[in-house]
């Protein structure tokens, strides 16, 4: 997001925010809190699920390529 903003302002693109609209770039603390409180547990859950899948695949691959293909 930061790179896009830099490019928009450097090229003076018509989509850049200026004046009163510049305040729209500031995140809303209430929404940010909701995103963090819901996003962190979901992210940790995805890490656990991915780790479990990697563990199972590692165990299956230990039996050889024919078992892994099945």
XYZ file of C-alpha atoms in Angstrom:
70
model
C 0.000 0.000 0.000
C 2.826 2.346 0.855
C 4.486 1.782 -2.529
C 1.235 2.541 -4.359
C 0.795 5.764 -2.393
C 4.369 6.824 -3.172
C 3.881 6.204 -6.900
C 0.532 8.041 -6.952
C 1.943 11.122 -5.232
C 5.247 11.107 -7.144
C 3.448 11.062 -10.504
C 0.724 13.481 -9.341
C -1.881 10.949 -10.417
C -5.551 12.058 -10.346
C -6.389 9.190 -7.960
C -4.199 10.574 -5.170
C -5.933 11.984 -2.105
C -5.421 15.655 -1.342
C -6.874 18.276 0.968
C -9.730 17.143 3.191
C -9.697 13.648 1.679
C -6.156 13.058 2.951
C -7.597 12.236 6.385
C -9.180 9.114 4.852
C -5.753 7.447 4.895
C -5.758 7.378 8.700
C -6.998 3.980 9.967
C -10.013 3.895 12.255
C -8.846 2.564 15.675
C -12.097 0.672 16.297
C -11.912 -1.140 12.961
C -8.199 -1.777 13.387
C -8.837 -3.357 16.787
C -11.493 -5.663 15.290
C -9.186 -6.707 12.469
C -6.329 -7.473 14.870
C -8.453 -9.338 17.424
C -10.021 -11.503 14.725
C -7.088 -11.703 12.331
C -4.388 -12.889 14.730
C -6.312 -15.988 15.939
C -7.293 -16.821 12.359
C -3.681 -16.490 11.250
C -2.494 -18.749 14.056
C -5.185 -21.289 13.149
C -3.977 -21.338 9.546
C -0.408 -21.890 10.732
C -1.543 -24.892 12.795
C -3.561 -26.347 9.895
C -0.677 -25.901 7.445
C 1.797 -27.430 9.901
C -0.493 -30.427 10.392
C -0.814 -30.906 6.635
C 2.960 -30.755 6.215
C 3.416 -33.272 9.019
C 0.930 -35.722 7.491
C 2.487 -35.349 4.049
C 5.935 -35.946 5.531
C 4.723 -39.121 7.218
C 3.039 -40.362 4.025
C 6.085 -39.564 1.890
C 8.235 -41.666 4.198
C 6.493 -44.758 2.797
C 7.643 -44.067 -0.753
C 6.437 -42.558 -3.984
C 3.784 -45.191 -4.696
C 2.011 -44.532 -1.389
C 2.286 -40.784 -1.889
C 0.815 -41.095 -5.395
C -2.090 -43.132 -4.069
